[in-house]
Amino acid sequence: MCELGSGGVSLVSMAMRTLGTFGVRTSCLSYLFIHYALLVAYVARSSNIITNSLGIPIWESATLFSLAFGGVCYFGSQRLIGAVNGVLVVGILASFTSLVVVASGNLQWSSLLEANFAAAPQSIPIIALSFVYQNVVPVLCTNLEGDLSKVRTAIVAGTAIPLALFLVWDGVILGTLPDLAGSSTVSDPLELLRSSNGIVGPIVEAFSFLAIATSYIGFVLGISDFLADLLKLPSGQNKPLPYVLTLFPPLVLSLLDPEIFFKALDFAGTYGVLVLFGVFPAAMSWSERYSDELEAPVPPIVPGGKFTLSAVMGGALLVIVPELIKDVMQLQGLH
């Protein structure tokens, strides 16, 4: 930010500085892929919830959701967006608490001792996807004026709170649904929970909608800022083109395939998140720290040196490569 004299620093700017043209192109493709895949998933799921609640056609639900929350991002000030997000988060916590209290009435502690470690690697893309906030870190750094202490607090607390909620929620699911670990079929645990407890259904819908809405706002802000940087538009000005390019394609794709939610999540987690937010940040940091051509503007913030960076890149590649091989074999099987 200091070097460029601008607050609008995105992954494109960082990749160009550290990895050159190839890095920019790869990061752009990965960034667009993950964001559009997730926005498609969010619009598809939210439109299903609205249609089930209001009984309106799916295209009206998808359009209403996109225009409502996209409009908040485009027309709203930072204070308004923060206020809307705050209300949504309060709703999430309230519905989550209700959900846990109602669902935990049938909790069987013995079920929590069951395990299927062979299935664990398949969950890594979704786990990585669940903690994606790196797309808004450039915006966060701008809003906090580069204050390292505040940025670190926001990232650590912003990761710890969802982690605690995930652990509680996973405990409720695994403890309430018997034989889930030993099942050979892939099922949606929320559907199983709905069928076992009629009160849970409306609470799940409310929780899902609120959680998707907060994520949607964050991703719209992130990708519109990214596109503005990509299109070389002046920073600090809300131009309509980045928002049109952000909101319209996911809306169309979600209407073409309303059942795309889980497929989009899986592909985004494997090929989007782990490339863009696993391999790339470590590669950019490596170049920033150890390249002879670059002089690091700040001291290393995360300890561990080359070992930490290698572990991050290697861990991401250990998930990506087997998944890529599996998907290629499935495609060959289809032909």
CSV table of C-alpha atoms in Angstrom, one decimal:
chain,number,residue,atom,x,y,z
A,1,MET,CA,0.0,0.0,0.0
A,2,CYS,CA,2.8,2.4,0.9
A,3,GLU,CA,4.8,1.5,-2.2
A,4,LEU,CA,1.9,2.0,-4.6
A,5,GLY,CA,0.5,5.0,-2.8
A,6,SER,CA,-3.0,3.4,-2.9
A,7,GLY,CA,-5.2,1.5,-0.6
A,8,GLY,CA,-6.7,-0.6,-3.3
A,9,VAL,CA,-4.0,-3.4,-3.4
A,10,SER,CA,-5.4,-6.7,-4.6
A,11,LEU,CA,-3.9,-10.1,-5.4
A,12,VAL,CA,-3.2,-8.9,-8.9
A,13,SER,CA,-0.9,-6.2,-7.7
A,14,MET,CA,0.9,-8.5,-5.2
A,15,ALA,CA,1.2,-11.3,-7.8
A,16,MET,CA,2.6,-8.9,-10.4
A,17,ARG,CA,5.2,-7.6,-7.9
A,18,THR,CA,6.3,-11.0,-6.7
A,19,LEU,CA,5.6,-13.6,-9.4
A,20,GLY,CA,5.5,-11.7,-12.7
A,21,THR,CA,3.1,-12.1,-15.6
A,22,PHE,CA,2.6,-15.9,-15.2
A,23,GLY,CA,1.7,-15.4,-11.6
A,24,VAL,CA,-0.8,-12.7,-12.4
A,25,ARG,CA,-2.5,-14.8,-15.1
A,26,THR,CA,-2.8,-17.8,-12.8
A,27,SER,CA,-4.0,-15.8,-9.8
A,28,CYS,CA,-6.6,-14.1,-11.9
A,29,LEU,CA,-8.0,-17.3,-13.3
A,30,SER,CA,-8.0,-19.0,-9.9
A,31,TYR,CA,-9.5,-15.9,-8.2
A,32,LEU,CA,-12.3,-15.6,-10.7
A,33,PHE,CA,-12.9,-19.3,-10.7
A,34,ILE,CA,-13.3,-19.6,-6.9
A,35,HIS,CA,-15.4,-16.5,-6.5
A,36,TYR,CA,-17.8,-17.2,-9.4
A,37,ALA,CA,-18.1,-20.8,-8.3
A,38,LEU,CA,-19.0,-19.7,-4.7
A,39,LEU,CA,-21.3,-16.9,-5.8
A,40,VAL,CA,-23.2,-19.4,-8.0
A,41,ALA,CA,-23.5,-21.8,-5.0
A,42,TYR,CA,-24.7,-19.0,-2.8
A,43,VAL,CA,-27.3,-17.7,-5.3
A,44,ALA,CA,-28.5,-21.3,-6.0
A,45,ARG,CA,-29.0,-22.2,-2.3
A,46,SER,CA,-30.5,-18.9,-1.2
A,47,SER,CA,-33.0,-18.9,-4.1
A,48,ASN,CA,-34.1,-22.4,-3.1
A,49,ILE,CA,-34.7,-21.2,0.5
A,50,ILE,CA,-36.6,-18.1,-0.7
A,51,THR,CA,-38.8,-20.2,-3.1
A,52,ASN,CA,-39.6,-22.7,-0.4
A,53,SER,CA,-40.5,-19.9,2.0
A,54,LEU,CA,-42.5,-17.5,-0.3
A,55,GLY,CA,-43.6,-19.9,-3.0
A,56,ILE,CA,-42.4,-17.6,-5.8
A,57,PRO,CA,-40.5,-18.9,-9.0
A,58,ILE,CA,-36.9,-19.8,-8.6
A,59,TRP,CA,-35.8,-17.1,-11.1
A,60,GLU,CA,-37.6,-14.4,-9.1
A,61,SER,CA,-35.9,-15.7,-5.9
A,62,ALA,CA,-32.5,-15.6,-7.4
A,63,THR,CA,-33.0,-12.2,-8.9
A,64,LEU,CA,-34.4,-10.8,-5.7
A,65,PHE,CA,-31.5,-12.1,-3.6
A,66,SER,CA,-28.8,-10.8,-6.1
A,67,LEU,CA,-30.3,-7.4,-6.4
A,68,ALA,CA,-31.0,-6.9,-2.7
A,69,PHE,CA,-27.6,-7.8,-1.3
A,70,GLY,CA,-25.7,-6.7,-4.5
A,71,GLY,CA,-27.5,-3.3,-4.1
A,72,VAL,CA,-26.3,-3.0,-0.5
A,73,CYS,CA,-22.7,-3.5,-1.6
A,74,TYR,CA,-23.0,-1.0,-4.5
A,75,PHE,CA,-25.1,1.8,-3.0
A,76,GLY,CA,-24.2,1.3,0.7
A,77,SER,CA,-21.5,3.2,2.6
A,78,GLN,CA,-19.0,1.2,4.6
A,79,ARG,CA,-21.1,2.1,7.7
A,80,LEU,CA,-24.3,0.7,6.2
A,81,ILE,CA,-22.6,-2.5,4.9
A,82,GLY,CA,-21.1,-3.0,8.4
A,83,ALA,CA,-24.5,-2.4,10.0
A,84,VAL,CA,-26.2,-4.9,7.6
A,85,ASN,CA,-23.5,-7.5,8.3
A,86,GLY,CA,-23.8,-6.9,12.0
A,87,VAL,CA,-27.6,-7.6,11.9
A,88,LEU,CA,-27.0,-10.7,9.8
A,89,VAL,CA,-24.3,-12.0,12.3
A,90,VAL,CA,-26.7,-11.4,15.2
A,91,GLY,CA,-29.3,-13.4,13.4
A,92,ILE,CA,-26.8,-16.2,12.6
A,93,LEU,CA,-25.8,-16.5,16.3
A,94,ALA,CA,-29.4,-16.5,17.4
A,95,SER,CA,-30.5,-19.1,14.9
A,96,PHE,CA,-27.4,-21.2,15.5
A,97,THR,CA,-28.0,-21.2,19.2
A,98,SER,CA,-31.6,-22.3,18.7
A,99,LEU,CA,-30.5,-25.0,16.3
A,100,VAL,CA,-27.9,-26.4,18.7
A,101,VAL,CA,-30.3,-26.3,21.7
A,102,VAL,CA,-33.1,-28.1,19.7
A,103,ALA,CA,-30.9,-30.6,17.9
A,104,SER,CA,-28.8,-31.5,21.0
A,105,GLY,CA,-31.9,-32.8,22.8
A,106,ASN,CA,-31.2,-36.2,21.0
A,107,LEU,CA,-27.4,-36.1,21.5
A,108,GLN,CA,-25.8,-39.5,22.0
A,109,TRP,CA,-22.4,-39.1,23.4
A,110,SER,CA,-21.3,-42.6,22.3
A,111,SER,CA,-21.8,-41.5,18.7
A,112,LEU,CA,-19.0,-38.9,19.1
A,113,LEU,CA,-16.5,-41.7,19.6
A,114,GLU,CA,-17.2,-43.2,16.2
A,115,ALA,CA,-14.7,-42.3,13.5
A,116,ASN,CA,-14.0,-42.9,9.8
A,117,PHE,CA,-10.4,-41.6,9.3
A,118,ALA,CA,-10.4,-42.9,5.7
A,119,ALA,CA,-13.0,-40.2,4.8
A,120,ALA,CA,-11.0,-37.4,6.4
A,121,PRO,CA,-8.9,-36.4,3.3
A,122,GLN,CA,-12.1,-35.8,1.3
A,123,SER,CA,-13.2,-33.2,3.8
A,124,ILE,CA,-10.1,-31.0,3.4
A,125,PRO,CA,-11.4,-29.0,0.4
A,126,ILE,CA,-14.6,-28.1,2.3
A,127,ILE,CA,-12.6,-27.3,5.4
A,128,ALA,CA,-10.4,-25.0,3.4
A,129,LEU,CA,-13.4,-23.5,1.8
A,130,SER,CA,-15.1,-22.9,5.1
A,131,PHE,CA,-12.3,-20.6,6.3
A,132,VAL,CA,-11.9,-18.5,3.1
A,133,TYR,CA,-11.6,-14.9,4.1
A,134,GLN,CA,-8.3,-14.2,2.3
A,135,ASN,CA,-10.2,-12.5,-0.5
A,136,VAL,CA,-11.3,-9.7,1.8
A,137,VAL,CA,-7.9,-9.3,3.5
A,138,PRO,CA,-6.8,-6.5,1.1
A,139,VAL,CA,-10.1,-4.7,1.8
A,140,LEU,CA,-9.6,-5.3,5.5
A,141,CYS,CA,-6.0,-3.8,5.4
A,142,THR,CA,-7.3,-0.8,3.6
A,143,ASN,CA,-10.2,-0.2,6.0
A,144,LEU,CA,-7.9,-0.6,9.0
A,145,GLU,CA,-5.3,1.7,7.4
A,146,GLY,CA,-2.6,-1.0,7.5
A,147,ASP,CA,-2.5,-1.2,11.3
A,148,LEU,CA,-0.8,-4.6,11.7
A,149,SER,CA,-2.0,-5.2,15.2
A,150,LYS,CA,-5.7,-4.6,14.2
A,151,VAL,CA,-5.3,-6.7,11.1
A,152,ARG,CA,-3.8,-9.6,13.0
A,153,THR,CA,-6.6,-9.4,15.7
A,154,ALA,CA,-9.3,-9.3,13.0
A,155,ILE,CA,-7.8,-12.4,11.2
A,156,VAL,CA,-7.2,-14.4,14.4
A,157,ALA,CA,-10.5,-13.6,16.0
A,158,GLY,CA,-12.3,-13.9,12.7
A,159,THR,CA,-11.0,-17.4,12.3
A,160,ALA,CA,-11.4,-18.6,15.9
A,161,ILE,CA,-15.1,-17.7,16.2
A,162,PRO,CA,-16.2,-19.7,13.1
A,163,LEU,CA,-13.9,-22.5,14.2
A,164,ALA,CA,-15.7,-22.7,17.6
A,165,LEU,CA,-19.1,-22.7,15.9
A,166,PHE,CA,-18.0,-25.4,13.4
A,167,LEU,CA,-16.8,-27.6,16.2
A,168,VAL,CA,-20.0,-27.2,18.2
A,169,TRP,CA,-22.1,-27.8,15.0
A,170,ASP,CA,-20.1,-30.9,14.0
A,171,GLY,CA,-20.5,-32.3,17.5
A,172,VAL,CA,-24.3,-31.9,17.3
A,173,ILE,CA,-24.5,-33.5,13.9
A,174,LEU,CA,-22.2,-36.4,14.6
A,175,GLY,CA,-23.8,-37.0,18.0
A,176,THR,CA,-27.4,-36.7,16.9
A,177,LEU,CA,-27.4,-38.8,13.7
A,178,PRO,CA,-26.5,-42.5,14.5
A,179,ASP,CA,-24.1,-44.5,12.3
A,180,LEU,CA,-23.2,-41.5,10.3
A,181,ALA,CA,-19.5,-42.4,10.4
A,182,GLY,CA,-20.1,-45.9,9.2
A,183,SER,CA,-22.4,-45.0,6.4
A,184,SER,CA,-21.2,-45.9,2.9
A,185,THR,CA,-23.5,-43.4,1.2
A,186,VAL,CA,-23.0,-39.6,1.0
A,187,SER,CA,-25.9,-37.8,2.6
A,188,ASP,CA,-26.8,-34.2,3.5
A,189,PRO,CA,-26.7,-34.2,7.3
A,190,LEU,CA,-29.1,-31.2,7.3
A,191,GLU,CA,-31.7,-33.2,5.4
A,192,LEU,CA,-31.3,-36.1,7.8
A,193,LEU,CA,-31.6,-33.8,10.8
A,194,ARG,CA,-34.8,-32.3,9.3
A,195,SER,CA,-36.4,-35.7,8.9
A,196,SER,CA,-35.6,-36.7,12.5
A,197,ASN,CA,-36.8,-33.4,14.0
A,198,GLY,CA,-39.6,-31.3,12.5
A,199,ILE,CA,-38.8,-28.2,14.5
A,200,VAL,CA,-35.3,-28.0,13.0
A,201,GLY,CA,-36.4,-27.3,9.4
A,202,PRO,CA,-37.4,-23.6,9.7
A,203,ILE,CA,-34.4,-22.9,12.0
A,204,VAL,CA,-32.0,-24.5,9.5
A,205,GLU,CA,-33.4,-22.5,6.6
A,206,ALA,CA,-33.0,-19.2,8.6
A,207,PHE,CA,-29.5,-20.1,9.6
A,208,SER,CA,-28.5,-21.1,6.1
A,209,PHE,CA,-29.9,-18.0,4.5
A,210,LEU,CA,-28.3,-15.6,7.0
A,211,ALA,CA,-24.9,-17.4,6.7
A,212,ILE,CA,-25.0,-17.3,2.9
A,213,ALA,CA,-26.0,-13.6,2.9
A,214,THR,CA,-23.0,-12.6,5.0
A,215,SER,CA,-20.7,-14.7,2.8
A,216,TYR,CA,-22.3,-13.3,-0.4
A,217,ILE,CA,-21.7,-9.7,0.7
A,218,GLY,CA,-18.0,-10.4,1.5
A,219,PHE,CA,-17.4,-12.1,-1.8
A,220,VAL,CA,-19.2,-9.4,-3.9
A,221,LEU,CA,-17.1,-6.7,-2.2
A,222,GLY,CA,-13.9,-8.8,-2.8
A,223,ILE,CA,-14.5,-9.7,-6.5
A,224,SER,CA,-15.8,-6.2,-7.4
A,225,ASP,CA,-12.7,-4.7,-5.9
A,226,PHE,CA,-10.6,-7.3,-7.8
A,227,LEU,CA,-12.3,-6.5,-11.1
A,228,ALA,CA,-11.9,-2.8,-10.6
A,229,ASP,CA,-8.1,-3.4,-10.0
A,230,LEU,CA,-8.0,-5.7,-13.1
A,231,LEU,CA,-9.8,-3.1,-15.3
A,232,LYS,CA,-7.5,-0.3,-13.9
A,233,LEU,CA,-10.4,1.7,-12.6
A,234,PRO,CA,-9.7,4.5,-10.1
A,235,SER,CA,-9.7,3.3,-6.5
A,236,GLY,CA,-12.2,4.7,-4.1
A,237,GLN,CA,-14.9,5.1,-6.7
A,238,ASN,CA,-17.9,2.8,-7.1
A,239,LYS,CA,-18.2,2.1,-10.8
A,240,PRO,CA,-21.2,0.0,-12.0
A,241,LEU,CA,-19.2,-2.3,-14.4
A,242,PRO,CA,-17.4,-4.4,-11.8
A,243,TYR,CA,-20.7,-5.0,-10.0
A,244,VAL,CA,-22.5,-5.9,-13.2
A,245,LEU,CA,-19.7,-8.4,-14.0
A,246,THR,CA,-19.8,-9.7,-10.4
A,247,LEU,CA,-23.6,-10.2,-10.0
A,248,PHE,CA,-24.9,-11.2,-13.4
A,249,PRO,CA,-22.9,-14.3,-14.4
A,250,PRO,CA,-23.5,-16.2,-11.1
A,251,LEU,CA,-27.2,-15.4,-11.4
A,252,VAL,CA,-27.4,-16.9,-14.9
A,253,LEU,CA,-25.4,-20.0,-14.0
A,254,SER,CA,-27.4,-20.7,-10.9
A,255,LEU,CA,-30.6,-20.6,-12.9
A,256,LEU,CA,-29.2,-22.9,-15.6
A,257,ASP,CA,-28.5,-25.6,-12.9
A,258,PRO,CA,-30.3,-25.1,-9.6
A,259,GLU,CA,-28.7,-28.2,-8.2
A,260,ILE,CA,-25.2,-26.9,-8.6
A,261,PHE,CA,-24.6,-26.0,-5.0
A,262,PHE,CA,-22.6,-29.0,-3.8
A,263,LYS,CA,-20.7,-29.4,-7.1
A,264,ALA,CA,-19.7,-25.7,-7.0
A,265,LEU,CA,-18.5,-26.0,-3.4
A,266,ASP,CA,-16.3,-29.1,-4.1
A,267,PHE,CA,-14.6,-27.7,-7.2
A,268,ALA,CA,-14.1,-24.3,-5.6
A,269,GLY,CA,-12.5,-25.8,-2.5
A,270,THR,CA,-10.2,-28.1,-4.4
A,271,TYR,CA,-9.0,-26.1,-7.3
A,272,GLY,CA,-9.8,-22.5,-6.2
A,273,VAL,CA,-9.1,-22.1,-2.5
A,274,LEU,CA,-6.1,-24.4,-2.3
A,275,VAL,CA,-4.4,-22.9,-5.3
A,276,LEU,CA,-5.2,-19.3,-4.7
A,277,PHE,CA,-5.0,-19.2,-0.9
A,278,GLY,CA,-2.7,-22.2,-0.3
A,279,VAL,CA,0.0,-22.3,-3.0
A,280,PHE,CA,0.0,-18.7,-4.1
A,281,PRO,CA,0.4,-16.7,-0.8
A,282,ALA,CA,3.3,-19.0,0.2
A,283,ALA,CA,4.9,-18.5,-3.2
A,284,MET,CA,4.5,-14.8,-3.1
A,285,SER,CA,5.9,-14.6,0.4
A,286,TRP,CA,8.9,-16.8,-0.7
A,287,SER,CA,9.6,-14.4,-3.6
A,288,GLU,CA,9.2,-11.4,-1.4
A,289,ARG,CA,11.6,-12.7,1.3
A,290,TYR,CA,14.2,-14.6,-0.7
A,291,SER,CA,14.3,-13.1,-4.2
A,292,ASP,CA,17.4,-11.1,-4.9
A,293,GLU,CA,15.4,-8.6,-7.0
A,294,LEU,CA,12.9,-7.7,-4.3
A,295,GLU,CA,13.5,-6.0,-1.0
A,296,ALA,CA,10.9,-6.9,1.5
A,297,PRO,CA,9.2,-3.7,2.7
A,298,VAL,CA,8.3,-5.1,6.1
A,299,PRO,CA,9.9,-7.8,8.4
A,300,PRO,CA,8.4,-11.3,8.1
A,301,ILE,CA,5.2,-11.4,10.0
A,302,VAL,CA,4.7,-15.2,10.2
A,303,PRO,CA,7.6,-17.2,11.7
A,304,GLY,CA,9.0,-20.4,10.4
A,305,GLY,CA,10.8,-19.2,7.3
A,306,LYS,CA,11.2,-21.6,4.3
A,307,PHE,CA,9.8,-24.6,6.3
A,308,THR,CA,6.5,-22.9,7.0
A,309,LEU,CA,6.1,-21.7,3.4
A,310,SER,CA,7.1,-25.2,2.0
A,311,ALA,CA,4.6,-26.9,4.4
A,312,VAL,CA,1.8,-24.6,3.2
A,313,MET,CA,2.5,-25.2,-0.5
A,314,GLY,CA,3.2,-28.9,-0.1
A,315,GLY,CA,0.1,-29.5,2.0
A,316,ALA,CA,-2.1,-27.8,-0.7
A,317,LEU,CA,-0.5,-29.7,-3.5
A,318,LEU,CA,-1.0,-33.0,-1.6
A,319,VAL,CA,-4.8,-32.4,-1.9
A,320,ILE,CA,-4.9,-30.9,-5.3
A,321,VAL,CA,-2.9,-33.5,-7.2
A,322,PRO,CA,-4.8,-36.6,-6.1
A,323,GLU,CA,-8.2,-34.8,-6.7
A,324,LEU,CA,-7.0,-33.8,-10.2
A,325,ILE,CA,-6.0,-37.4,-11.0
A,326,LYS,CA,-9.3,-38.7,-9.8
A,327,ASP,CA,-11.3,-36.1,-11.8
A,328,VAL,CA,-9.3,-36.9,-15.0
A,329,MET,CA,-9.9,-40.6,-14.5
A,330,GLN,CA,-13.7,-40.0,-14.1
A,331,LEU,CA,-13.8,-37.9,-17.2
A,332,GLN,CA,-12.0,-40.7,-19.2
A,333,GLY,CA,-14.5,-43.2,-17.8
A,334,LEU,CA,-17.4,-41.1,-19.1
A,335,HIS,CA,-15.9,-41.2,-22.6
